[in-house]
Coordinates of C-alpha atoms and ligand atoms in Angstrom, one line a residue:
M437 CA -101.8 47.5 108.0
N438 CA -104.5 49.9 109.2
L439 CA -105.7 49.3 112.7
R440 CA -107.4 52.6 113.0
S441 CA -110.6 53.9 111.7
D442 CA -112.3 57.1 112.4
D443 CA -114.1 55.4 115.3
G444 CA -111.0 53.7 116.7
I445 CA -109.7 50.3 116.0
V446 CA -110.7 48.0 113.2
D447 CA -110.3 44.3 114.0
A448 CA -107.5 43.2 111.7
A449 CA -109.2 39.8 111.4
A450 CA -112.4 41.5 110.2
G451 CA -110.9 42.4 106.8
A452 CA -109.9 39.9 104.1
A453 CA -107.3 37.6 105.8
P454 CA -103.9 38.5 104.4
G455 CA -101.8 35.7 103.0
Y456 CA -98.7 34.6 104.9
N457 CA -96.3 36.0 102.3
A458 CA -98.0 39.3 102.4
V459 CA -97.6 39.5 106.2
M460 CA -94.0 38.4 106.0
A461 CA -93.3 41.0 103.3
E462 CA -94.9 43.7 105.5
V463 CA -92.7 43.1 108.5
S464 CA -89.5 41.8 107.1
S465 CA -88.8 43.5 103.8
K466 CA -85.9 45.4 105.3
K467 CA -84.4 42.7 107.5
N468 CA -81.4 40.5 106.9
T469 CA -82.7 37.0 106.5
A470 CA -79.4 35.2 106.2
S471 CA -78.8 32.5 108.7
L472 CA -77.8 34.2 111.9
T473 CA -74.8 32.1 112.7
R474 CA -73.3 32.8 109.3
T475 CA -73.5 36.6 109.5
P476 CA -70.2 38.5 109.7
A477 CA -71.1 39.9 113.1
W478 CA -71.9 36.5 114.6
R479 CA -68.6 35.1 113.3
A480 CA -66.7 38.1 114.7
L481 CA -68.4 37.6 118.0
A482 CA -67.4 33.9 118.0
A483 CA -63.8 34.9 117.4
H484 CA -64.0 37.6 120.0
Q485 CA -65.4 35.2 122.6
R486 CA -62.2 33.2 122.3
T487 CA -60.2 36.1 123.6
W488 CA -62.2 35.8 126.8
Q489 CA -60.5 32.6 128.0
E490 CA -58.0 34.6 130.0
R491 CA -60.0 37.7 130.8
R492 CA -61.2 38.3 134.4
L493 CA -63.8 40.8 135.3
R494 CA -61.9 41.8 138.5
D495 CA -58.8 42.7 136.4
L496 CA -60.9 44.7 134.0
F497 CA -62.2 46.7 136.9
A498 CA -58.7 47.1 138.3
A499 CA -57.5 48.3 134.9
D500 CA -60.3 50.8 134.3
P501 CA -61.4 52.9 137.2
Q502 CA -64.0 54.4 134.9
R503 CA -65.7 51.1 134.1
F504 CA -68.8 52.0 136.1
E505 CA -69.2 55.4 134.3
R506 CA -68.5 53.7 131.0
F507 CA -71.0 51.0 131.4
S508 CA -73.9 52.6 133.3
F509 CA -76.6 55.1 132.5
E510 CA -80.0 56.4 133.5
A511 CA -83.2 56.4 131.5
C512 CA -86.8 56.8 132.6
G513 CA -85.8 57.1 136.2
L514 CA -84.0 53.7 136.2
L515 CA -80.2 53.4 136.5
L516 CA -78.7 50.5 134.7
D517 CA -75.2 49.3 135.8
Y518 CA -74.1 46.8 133.2
S519 CA -70.4 47.0 134.1
K520 CA -70.3 43.6 135.8
N521 CA -70.9 41.7 132.5
L522 CA -68.4 39.9 130.4
I523 CA -67.9 42.9 128.1
V524 CA -65.3 45.3 126.9
P525 CA -66.0 48.1 124.5
E526 CA -65.2 45.9 121.5
T527 CA -67.8 43.3 122.7
L528 CA -70.5 46.0 122.6
E529 CA -69.4 47.2 119.2
L530 CA -69.7 43.7 117.8
L531 CA -73.1 43.1 119.4
L532 CA -74.4 46.4 118.1
A533 CA -73.1 45.5 114.6
L534 CA -75.1 42.3 114.9
A535 CA -78.2 44.2 115.8
Q536 CA -77.7 46.4 112.8
E537 CA -77.2 43.5 110.5
R538 CA -80.5 42.0 111.8
G539 CA -82.4 45.2 110.9
L540 CA -83.2 45.9 114.5
Q541 CA -84.2 49.6 114.1
D542 CA -86.7 48.8 111.3
Q543 CA -88.2 46.0 113.4
I544 CA -88.6 48.3 116.4
R545 CA -90.4 50.7 114.1
D546 CA -92.7 48.0 112.8
L547 CA -93.5 46.9 116.3
L548 CA -94.3 50.4 117.5
A549 CA -96.3 51.2 114.3
G550 CA -98.7 48.3 115.0
K551 CA -97.6 46.2 112.0
R552 CA -98.4 42.5 112.0
V553 CA -95.2 41.4 113.7
N554 CA -97.0 38.3 115.0
T555 CA -96.6 36.6 111.7
T556 CA -98.1 33.1 112.5
E557 CA -101.3 34.7 113.9
K558 CA -101.2 37.6 111.4
R559 CA -101.6 40.2 114.1
A560 CA -100.0 43.2 115.5
A561 CA -98.5 43.1 119.0
W562 CA -99.4 46.7 119.7
H563 CA -99.3 46.8 123.5
T564 CA -97.5 50.1 123.3
A565 CA -100.7 51.6 121.9
L566 CA -102.4 50.8 125.1
R567 CA -100.2 53.3 127.0
A568 CA -100.0 56.0 124.4
G569 CA -102.1 58.5 126.4
Q570 CA -104.0 60.9 124.2
A571 CA -102.3 59.3 121.1
A572 CA -103.9 56.0 121.9
P573 CA -106.7 54.8 119.6
R574 CA -110.2 56.0 120.6
E575 CA -111.3 52.5 121.6
V576 CA -108.4 52.2 124.0
R577 CA -109.2 55.6 125.6
N578 CA -112.9 54.7 125.9
T579 CA -112.1 51.5 127.6
L580 CA -109.7 53.1 130.0
A581 CA -112.4 55.7 130.8
A582 CA -114.9 52.9 131.5
M583 CA -112.4 51.1 133.7
R584 CA -111.8 54.3 135.6
K585 CA -115.5 54.8 136.2
L586 CA -116.0 51.3 137.6
A587 CA -112.7 51.3 139.7
T588 CA -113.4 54.8 141.1
A589 CA -117.0 53.9 142.0
L590 CA -115.8 50.7 143.7
R591 CA -113.2 52.5 145.7
D592 CA -115.8 55.1 146.7
G593 CA -118.1 52.4 147.9
K594 CA -120.7 53.3 145.3
I595 CA -121.1 49.8 143.7
T596 CA -123.6 47.5 145.3
G597 CA -124.5 43.9 144.8
G598 CA -127.8 42.3 144.0
D599 CA -129.3 43.1 147.5
G600 CA -127.9 46.6 147.7
R601 CA -124.9 45.9 149.9
T602 CA -121.7 47.8 149.1
I603 CA -119.1 45.7 147.3
T604 CA -116.1 45.3 149.6
D605 CA -114.2 42.5 147.9
V606 CA -113.2 42.0 144.3
V607 CA -112.0 38.6 143.1
S608 CA -110.1 38.4 139.9
L609 CA -110.5 35.0 138.2
G610 CA -107.8 34.5 135.5
I611 CA -104.6 32.7 134.7
G612 CA -101.3 33.3 132.9
G613 CA -101.2 36.7 131.2
S614 CA -104.7 37.4 132.5
A615 CA -103.5 37.3 136.1
L616 CA -99.7 37.7 136.4
G617 CA -99.5 41.4 135.5
P618 CA -102.4 42.8 137.5
A619 CA -101.4 40.6 140.5
L620 CA -97.8 41.9 140.4
A621 CA -98.9 45.5 139.9
A622 CA -101.4 45.4 142.7
E623 CA -98.9 43.9 145.1
A624 CA -96.2 46.3 144.1
C625 CA -98.2 49.5 144.1
A626 CA -101.1 48.9 146.5
P627 CA -100.0 46.3 149.1
E628 CA -102.5 47.5 151.7
A629 CA -105.4 48.0 149.3
N630 CA -108.5 47.5 151.4
S631 CA -111.1 49.6 149.8
P632 CA -112.2 47.3 148.3
R633 CA -109.9 44.3 148.9
V634 CA -108.7 42.7 145.7
H635 CA -108.0 39.0 145.6
F636 CA -106.4 37.0 142.7
V637 CA -107.4 33.4 142.2
T638 CA -105.6 31.7 139.3
A639 CA -106.6 28.1 139.8
P640 CA -110.0 26.6 140.6
G641 CA -110.5 24.5 143.7
E642 CA -108.7 25.0 147.0
K643 CA -107.4 28.5 146.4
L644 CA -110.9 29.7 145.4
E645 CA -112.5 28.0 148.3
R646 CA -110.0 29.4 150.8
T647 CA -110.7 32.9 149.4
L648 CA -114.5 32.6 149.4
V649 CA -114.7 31.3 152.9
R650 CA -113.6 34.7 154.1
L651 CA -116.0 36.7 151.9
N652 CA -119.7 37.5 151.8
A653 CA -121.4 36.8 148.6
E654 CA -123.6 39.9 148.9
S655 CA -120.5 42.2 148.9
T656 CA -118.3 40.4 146.4
L657 CA -117.7 41.2 142.8
F658 CA -115.9 38.7 140.5
I659 CA -114.0 39.8 137.4
I660 CA -113.6 37.0 134.9
Q661 CA -110.4 37.7 133.1
S662 CA -110.0 35.6 130.0
K663 CA -109.2 36.9 126.6
S664 CA -110.4 33.7 125.0
F665 CA -113.2 33.0 127.5
S666 CA -112.3 29.3 127.0
T667 CA -109.5 28.6 129.5
Q668 CA -110.6 25.6 131.5
E669 CA -109.2 26.7 134.9
T670 CA -110.8 30.2 134.6
L671 CA -114.1 28.9 133.5
L672 CA -114.2 26.3 136.3
S673 CA -113.5 29.1 138.8
A674 CA -116.2 31.3 137.3
Q675 CA -118.8 28.5 137.4
A676 CA -117.8 27.7 141.0
A677 CA -118.2 31.4 141.9
K678 CA -121.6 31.5 140.2
A679 CA -122.7 28.5 142.2
W680 CA -121.4 30.0 145.4
L681 CA -123.3 33.3 144.7
L682 CA -126.5 31.6 143.9
S683 CA -126.4 29.3 146.9
S684 CA -125.5 32.1 149.4
T685 CA -128.4 33.7 151.1
G686 CA -129.3 37.1 149.7
A687 CA -126.9 36.9 146.8
G688 CA -129.8 38.1 144.7
N689 CA -129.1 39.0 141.1
G690 CA -126.0 37.0 140.2
G691 CA -125.2 39.3 137.3
A692 CA -124.6 42.2 139.6
H693 CA -121.7 40.3 141.0
F694 CA -119.8 39.7 137.7
A695 CA -117.6 41.7 135.4
A696 CA -115.5 40.3 132.5
V697 CA -112.5 41.3 130.6
T698 CA -112.5 39.4 127.3
A699 CA -112.3 39.4 123.5
K700 CA -115.3 37.1 123.5
T701 CA -118.2 39.3 124.4
E702 CA -120.9 36.8 123.4
A703 CA -119.5 34.1 125.6
A704 CA -119.4 36.5 128.6
L705 CA -123.0 37.6 127.9
A706 CA -124.0 33.9 127.7
F707 CA -122.4 33.3 131.0
G708 CA -124.5 36.1 132.5
V709 CA -122.2 39.0 132.7
P710 CA -124.1 42.3 132.1
A711 CA -123.1 44.0 128.9
E712 CA -122.0 47.2 130.6
R713 CA -119.6 45.3 132.8
I714 CA -117.8 43.6 129.8
F715 CA -114.5 45.2 129.0
P716 CA -112.8 44.4 125.6
V717 CA -109.4 43.1 124.9
W718 CA -108.4 43.2 121.2
D719 CA -106.7 40.5 119.2
W720 CA -103.6 42.6 118.9
V721 CA -103.0 42.5 122.7
G722 CA -101.1 39.3 123.6
G723 CA -101.9 37.7 127.0
R724 CA -98.5 38.3 128.4
Y725 CA -98.5 41.9 127.2
S726 CA -102.0 42.7 128.4
L727 CA -101.5 44.3 131.8
W728 CA -101.9 47.7 130.1
S729 CA -105.3 46.8 128.8
A730 CA -108.6 46.1 130.6
V731 CA -106.8 43.0 132.0
G732 CA -105.2 45.6 134.4
L733 CA -108.7 46.4 135.8
P734 CA -108.1 44.6 139.2
A735 CA -104.8 46.4 139.6
M736 CA -106.5 49.7 138.8
I737 CA -109.2 48.9 141.4
A738 CA -106.4 48.2 144.0
M739 CA -104.2 51.2 143.3
G740 CA -106.7 53.7 142.0
A741 CA -107.2 55.1 138.5
D742 CA -104.6 57.9 138.8
A743 CA -101.9 55.5 139.9
F744 CA -102.8 53.2 137.0
D745 CA -102.4 56.1 134.7
E746 CA -98.9 56.6 136.2
L747 CA -98.1 52.9 135.5
L748 CA -99.1 53.5 131.9
A749 CA -97.1 56.7 131.8
G750 CA -94.0 54.9 133.1
A751 CA -94.3 52.3 130.4
A752 CA -94.9 55.1 127.8
D753 CA -91.7 56.8 129.0
M754 CA -89.8 53.6 128.3
D755 CA -91.5 53.2 124.9
A756 CA -90.3 56.7 123.9
H757 CA -86.8 55.8 125.1
F758 CA -86.9 52.5 123.2
A759 CA -88.0 54.3 120.0
A760 CA -85.6 57.2 120.1
A761 CA -82.4 56.3 122.0
P762 CA -79.5 55.2 119.9
P763 CA -78.8 51.5 120.3
E764 CA -75.6 52.1 122.3
K765 CA -77.6 54.1 124.9
N766 CA -80.8 52.1 124.6
M767 CA -81.5 50.2 127.8
A768 CA -83.6 47.4 126.3
V769 CA -81.2 46.9 123.4
L770 CA -78.2 46.7 125.6
L771 CA -79.8 44.3 128.1
A772 CA -81.0 42.1 125.2
L773 CA -77.6 42.0 123.5
I774 CA -75.7 41.3 126.6
G775 CA -78.1 38.6 127.6
L776 CA -77.7 37.0 124.1
W777 CA -73.9 37.3 124.4
H778 CA -73.9 35.2 127.6
A779 CA -76.5 32.8 126.4
N780 CA -75.2 32.1 122.9
F781 CA -71.5 32.5 123.3
F782 CA -70.9 31.3 126.8
A783 CA -73.6 28.7 126.8
M784 CA -75.3 30.2 130.0
G785 CA -78.6 28.4 129.7
S786 CA -80.5 30.2 132.4
R787 CA -80.7 33.5 134.2
A788 CA -82.0 34.8 137.5
V789 CA -83.9 37.9 138.3
I790 CA -83.5 38.9 142.0
P791 CA -85.3 41.9 143.3
Y792 CA -84.2 43.2 146.6
V793 CA -87.6 44.8 146.8
P794 CA -90.3 43.0 148.8
G795 CA -93.0 44.5 146.6
L796 CA -91.6 42.9 143.5
A797 CA -91.9 39.3 144.8
K798 CA -94.1 38.4 141.8
L799 CA -91.7 39.9 139.2
P800 CA -89.8 36.7 138.5
G801 CA -93.0 34.8 137.9
Y802 CA -94.3 37.5 135.6
L803 CA -91.1 37.6 133.6
Q804 CA -91.1 33.8 133.3
Q805 CA -94.2 34.0 131.2
L806 CA -93.1 37.1 129.3
E807 CA -89.7 35.7 128.3
M808 CA -90.2 32.0 128.2
E809 CA -93.5 32.1 126.3
S810 CA -92.1 34.7 124.0
L811 CA -88.6 33.3 123.4
G812 CA -89.1 29.6 123.8
K813 CA -89.0 29.0 120.1
R814 CA -86.9 26.6 118.0
V815 CA -87.8 27.7 114.5
S816 CA -87.4 31.1 112.8
S817 CA -90.3 33.3 111.8
R818 CA -89.9 31.7 108.4
G819 CA -90.2 28.2 109.8
K820 CA -86.5 27.2 109.6
T821 CA -84.9 25.2 112.4
L822 CA -82.5 27.4 114.2
K823 CA -78.8 26.7 114.6
Q824 CA -78.4 28.7 117.8
H825 CA -80.1 28.5 121.1
T826 CA -82.9 31.1 121.9
G827 CA -84.8 31.7 125.1
V828 CA -83.1 30.6 128.4
A829 CA -84.8 29.4 131.6
L830 CA -85.6 32.4 133.8
W831 CA -86.1 32.0 137.6
G832 CA -85.7 34.0 140.7
N833 CA -87.1 35.2 144.0
T834 CA -86.7 38.2 146.2
G835 CA -83.1 38.7 147.5
P836 CA -83.7 38.3 151.2
E837 CA -85.4 34.9 150.5
C838 CA -83.0 33.4 148.0
Q839 CA -79.8 34.7 149.4
H840 CA -80.3 32.1 152.1
S841 CA -81.2 29.3 149.7
F842 CA -80.0 29.1 146.1
F843 CA -77.3 31.8 146.1
Q844 CA -74.8 29.1 147.1
L845 CA -75.1 27.7 143.6
L846 CA -74.8 31.1 142.0
H847 CA -71.5 31.7 143.9
Q848 CA -69.8 28.3 143.8
G849 CA -71.8 26.1 141.4
T850 CA -70.2 24.7 138.3
Q851 CA -72.1 26.9 135.9
A852 CA -72.2 30.6 135.7
I853 CA -75.7 32.0 135.8
P854 CA -76.2 35.7 134.9
V855 CA -78.3 37.7 137.3
D856 CA -80.4 40.9 137.1
F857 CA -80.4 42.5 140.5
I858 CA -83.1 45.0 141.1
A859 CA -83.2 47.4 144.0
C860 CA -84.6 50.8 145.1
C861 CA -82.7 53.7 146.3
A862 CA -85.4 54.6 148.8
P863 CA -88.0 52.4 150.4
R864 CA -91.6 52.7 149.5
D865 CA -92.8 54.0 152.8
Q866 CA -89.9 56.5 153.3
G867 CA -90.0 58.1 156.6
S868 CA -91.2 55.0 158.4
R869 CA -88.5 54.0 161.0
D870 CA -88.6 50.3 160.0
A871 CA -88.4 50.9 156.3
D872 CA -85.6 53.4 156.6
A873 CA -83.6 51.0 158.7
I874 CA -84.2 48.0 156.5
Q875 CA -83.4 49.8 153.2
P876 CA -79.6 50.0 153.8
V877 CA -79.6 46.3 154.7
M878 CA -81.3 45.5 151.4
L879 CA -78.9 47.6 149.4
A880 CA -75.8 46.3 151.2
N881 CA -76.8 42.7 150.6
C882 CA -77.7 43.3 147.0
F883 CA -74.5 45.1 146.1
A884 CA -72.4 42.6 148.0
Q885 CA -73.8 39.7 146.0
S886 CA -73.1 41.3 142.6
A887 CA -69.6 42.4 143.8
L888 CA -68.8 38.9 144.9
L889 CA -70.1 37.2 141.9
M890 CA -68.0 39.5 139.8
S891 CA -64.7 39.5 141.7
G892 CA -64.8 36.1 143.4
V893 CA -62.2 35.2 146.1
S894 CA -59.2 33.4 144.8
A895 CA -57.7 30.3 146.5
T896 CA -54.6 32.3 147.4
E897 CA -56.6 35.1 149.0
T898 CA -58.6 32.5 150.9
E899 CA -55.6 30.7 152.1
Q900 CA -54.0 33.9 153.3
S901 CA -57.1 34.9 155.2
L902 CA -57.3 31.4 156.8
L903 CA -53.6 31.7 157.9
Q904 CA -54.3 35.2 159.3
K905 CA -57.1 33.7 161.4
G906 CA -54.6 31.3 163.0
N907 CA -55.2 28.2 161.0
S908 CA -52.2 26.0 160.3
A909 CA -50.7 26.0 156.9
R910 CA -51.9 22.5 156.2
E911 CA -55.5 23.3 157.4
S912 CA -55.5 26.6 155.4
A913 CA -54.5 24.7 152.2
R914 CA -57.1 22.1 152.9
L915 CA -59.9 24.6 153.3
A916 CA -59.0 27.1 150.7
P917 CA -60.5 25.3 147.6
H918 CA -63.8 25.0 149.5
Q919 CA -63.9 28.6 150.5
A920 CA -62.7 30.2 147.3
L921 CA -65.2 31.7 144.9
P922 CA -64.6 31.6 141.1
G923 CA -66.0 35.0 140.3
N924 CA -66.3 36.3 136.7
R925 CA -70.0 35.7 137.0
P926 CA -72.0 38.4 135.2
S927 CA -74.8 40.6 136.5
N928 CA -76.7 43.7 135.8
T929 CA -78.0 46.0 138.5
L930 CA -81.1 48.1 137.9
L931 CA -81.8 50.8 140.5
L932 CA -85.2 52.4 140.8
S933 CA -85.5 55.7 142.8
A934 CA -88.4 54.0 144.6
L935 CA -91.0 51.4 143.8
N936 CA -94.1 53.3 142.5
P937 CA -96.5 52.9 139.6
R938 CA -94.3 55.0 137.3
S939 CA -91.1 53.1 138.0
L940 CA -92.9 49.8 137.8
G941 CA -94.4 50.7 134.4
A942 CA -91.0 51.7 133.0
L943 CA -89.4 48.5 134.4
L944 CA -92.0 46.1 132.9
A945 CA -91.9 47.9 129.5
L946 CA -88.1 47.6 129.6
Y947 CA -88.3 43.8 130.0
E948 CA -90.9 43.7 127.2
H949 CA -88.6 45.5 124.8
R950 CA -85.6 43.4 125.9
T951 CA -87.6 40.4 124.9
F952 CA -88.5 41.9 121.6
V953 CA -85.0 42.8 120.7
Q954 CA -83.8 39.2 121.4
S955 CA -86.5 37.8 119.3
T956 CA -85.5 40.1 116.5
I957 CA -81.9 39.1 116.6
W958 CA -82.8 35.4 116.8
G959 CA -85.3 35.9 114.0
I960 CA -88.2 34.3 116.0
N961 CA -91.8 35.3 116.6
A962 CA -92.1 36.6 120.2
F963 CA -95.9 36.8 120.1
D964 CA -97.2 33.3 119.6
Q965 CA -97.2 30.3 122.0
W966 CA -98.2 27.2 120.0
G967 CA -96.6 24.8 122.5
V968 CA -99.0 26.1 125.2
E969 CA -101.9 26.0 122.8
H970 CA -101.2 22.3 122.0
G971 CA -101.0 21.6 125.7
K972 CA -104.4 23.2 126.3
R973 CA -106.0 21.3 123.5
L974 CA -104.6 17.9 124.6
A975 CA -105.8 18.5 128.1
G976 CA -109.3 19.2 126.7
S977 CA -109.3 16.0 124.7
L978 CA -108.1 14.0 127.7
L979 CA -110.8 15.3 130.0
P980 CA -113.6 13.0 128.9
E981 CA -111.3 9.9 129.4
F982 CA -111.6 10.2 133.2
T983 CA -115.4 9.7 133.1
A984 CA -115.6 7.3 130.2
A985 CA -116.6 3.7 131.1
A986 CA -114.0 2.2 128.8
P987 CA -110.3 2.4 129.5
A988 CA -108.2 5.0 127.6
T989 CA -106.5 3.4 124.6
T990 CA -106.0 6.1 122.0
H991 CA -103.1 8.0 123.5
D992 CA -99.5 6.9 124.0
A993 CA -99.1 4.0 126.4
S994 CA -97.8 6.1 129.2
T995 CA -100.7 8.6 129.0
D996 CA -103.3 5.9 128.7
G997 CA -101.6 4.0 131.6
L998 CA -101.7 7.1 133.8
V999 CA -105.3 7.8 133.1
N1000 CA -106.3 4.2 133.6
Y1001 CA -104.4 4.0 136.9
V1002 CA -106.1 7.0 138.3
K1003 CA -109.5 5.6 137.2
T1004 CA -109.0 2.2 138.8
K1005 CA -107.3 3.4 142.0
T1006 CA -108.7 6.6 143.2
F1007 CA -110.9 8.5 140.8
K1008 CA -114.5 8.9 141.6
P1009 CA -116.5 9.8 138.5
F1010 CA -118.0 13.2 138.9
Ligands
F6P526 O1 -101.2 29.7 129.0 C1 -101.3 30.2 127.7 C2 -102.2 31.4 127.6 O2 -102.6 31.4 126.3 C3 -101.4 32.7 127.9 O3 -100.8 33.2 126.8 C4 -102.6 33.5 128.4 O4 -102.1 34.6 129.0 C5 -103.3 32.5 129.2 O5 -103.3 31.3 128.5 C6 -104.7 32.9 129.6 O6 -105.5 32.9 128.5 P1 -107.0 33.5 128.5 O7 -106.8 35.0 128.9 O8 -107.5 33.4 127.2 O9 -107.8 32.8 129.6

């Protein structure tokens, strides 16, 4: 596949559409296509899992004082401690053998070379090209330069609205992959951005109204972020923004208050966005992988173009590590394989991501889309129903919040849920008395949780401690089962030196590659999302039912019944 021309990128869809078989041949000629659960490595892992009935993590730590050194390493400024997982060296050998059997290295090469790894949509998933610096395609570099120009001018107060007033507020209108990444990056890297202030509105209605009520139309710029320029929620917000601008005194030329990031230039022009304010997204950039493209424009405005370059550079560092590090020292590969081990062989059907970093509050939501849209698949790339589970449910929150809510279930619930803990060695605003005082509390709590999940507290230990506190033998025996913790619950800890654009870029690219590795082992396409597309389409076809005079009759009885109930009870035709 050739995505480049002398002038930059050639739209893959512009050429003759390749047949499905040709696409499959392009990306899978070297990979093992045998059913995953019948491969020798899978069977060996299943046998190895049975040896885990009696193994306890706390005993493994006691027996091997080097376990941390053995199962931790640093790459791209991140330290990964994976010692608290249900692994011994043999486990990793078998998992790495599985990766080899599935042709992982070849598939990583295909991904990074821009081959059409998205086989159902016959596209590349070449987000790594967006952060390749001078090696990026010309079109990418040109777009970054145009983004820099606008972001810098906005930050310098040189962009004015229709009546000549300086733009002080930027409102990003987008949803899903067209919002989650830039909102996360802006909050993580520019929490106090006020020149201009950057707001993110994902859903039309109340949130938009609450944002607009604080703004002046004359000094507000809207960025419509929609690759397809057809997402209902985003278009409704954009239309509401346009109406607000036009009805506000002095808003003047509405076009001066809009920019757009989209693959559908014509639609953005028709909406009234000036051509020079339309930034392209290419079909080989998936929504959930698009932070690095012009979709990152609001984040660039919030943090500054140099900081955005650092974000890209951090991601590029991780790409280089992913491409070159041997599998046994490759962070994304290890995280993916260990995650798969817990999911497939221990039936752990969800996992939590817990950052003890206030600036990463939006990370779990971002990763939910990245992983669950990518890995929520039940057939292989070849369309065969899979025999093993694939993506698990991902959830989480910042440590200080969730430690006092759902951690009880992590410690003593009936199911083990693997956790990724994320923390920073130093606070963002190092030198500030508050931040320096808070940081050790963050780290102590973070490390305590993972230690406890790993070791647990046995009933005997609990009983002894109750006795020592002066409880009677009978009372101690009664309370011990309630206070004991099972332990043996796996977790990773990822330590960043500090939260900054570079470390954030590396962290997000790490999770992207973790996702890709799992999709490769499972043999699924990580880059389509047909379930979501069906949902969007059905919502579109239901919409007219609410205003139709006749009752809904063409859907299932429940859906028709719900629509008709709303119409008769509360709905006012618009
Ligand atoms: O929700 C599904 C989805 O297609 C995501 O993959 C995408 O990020 C989001 O919708 C927004 O799409 P668009 O950028 O086309 O508005």
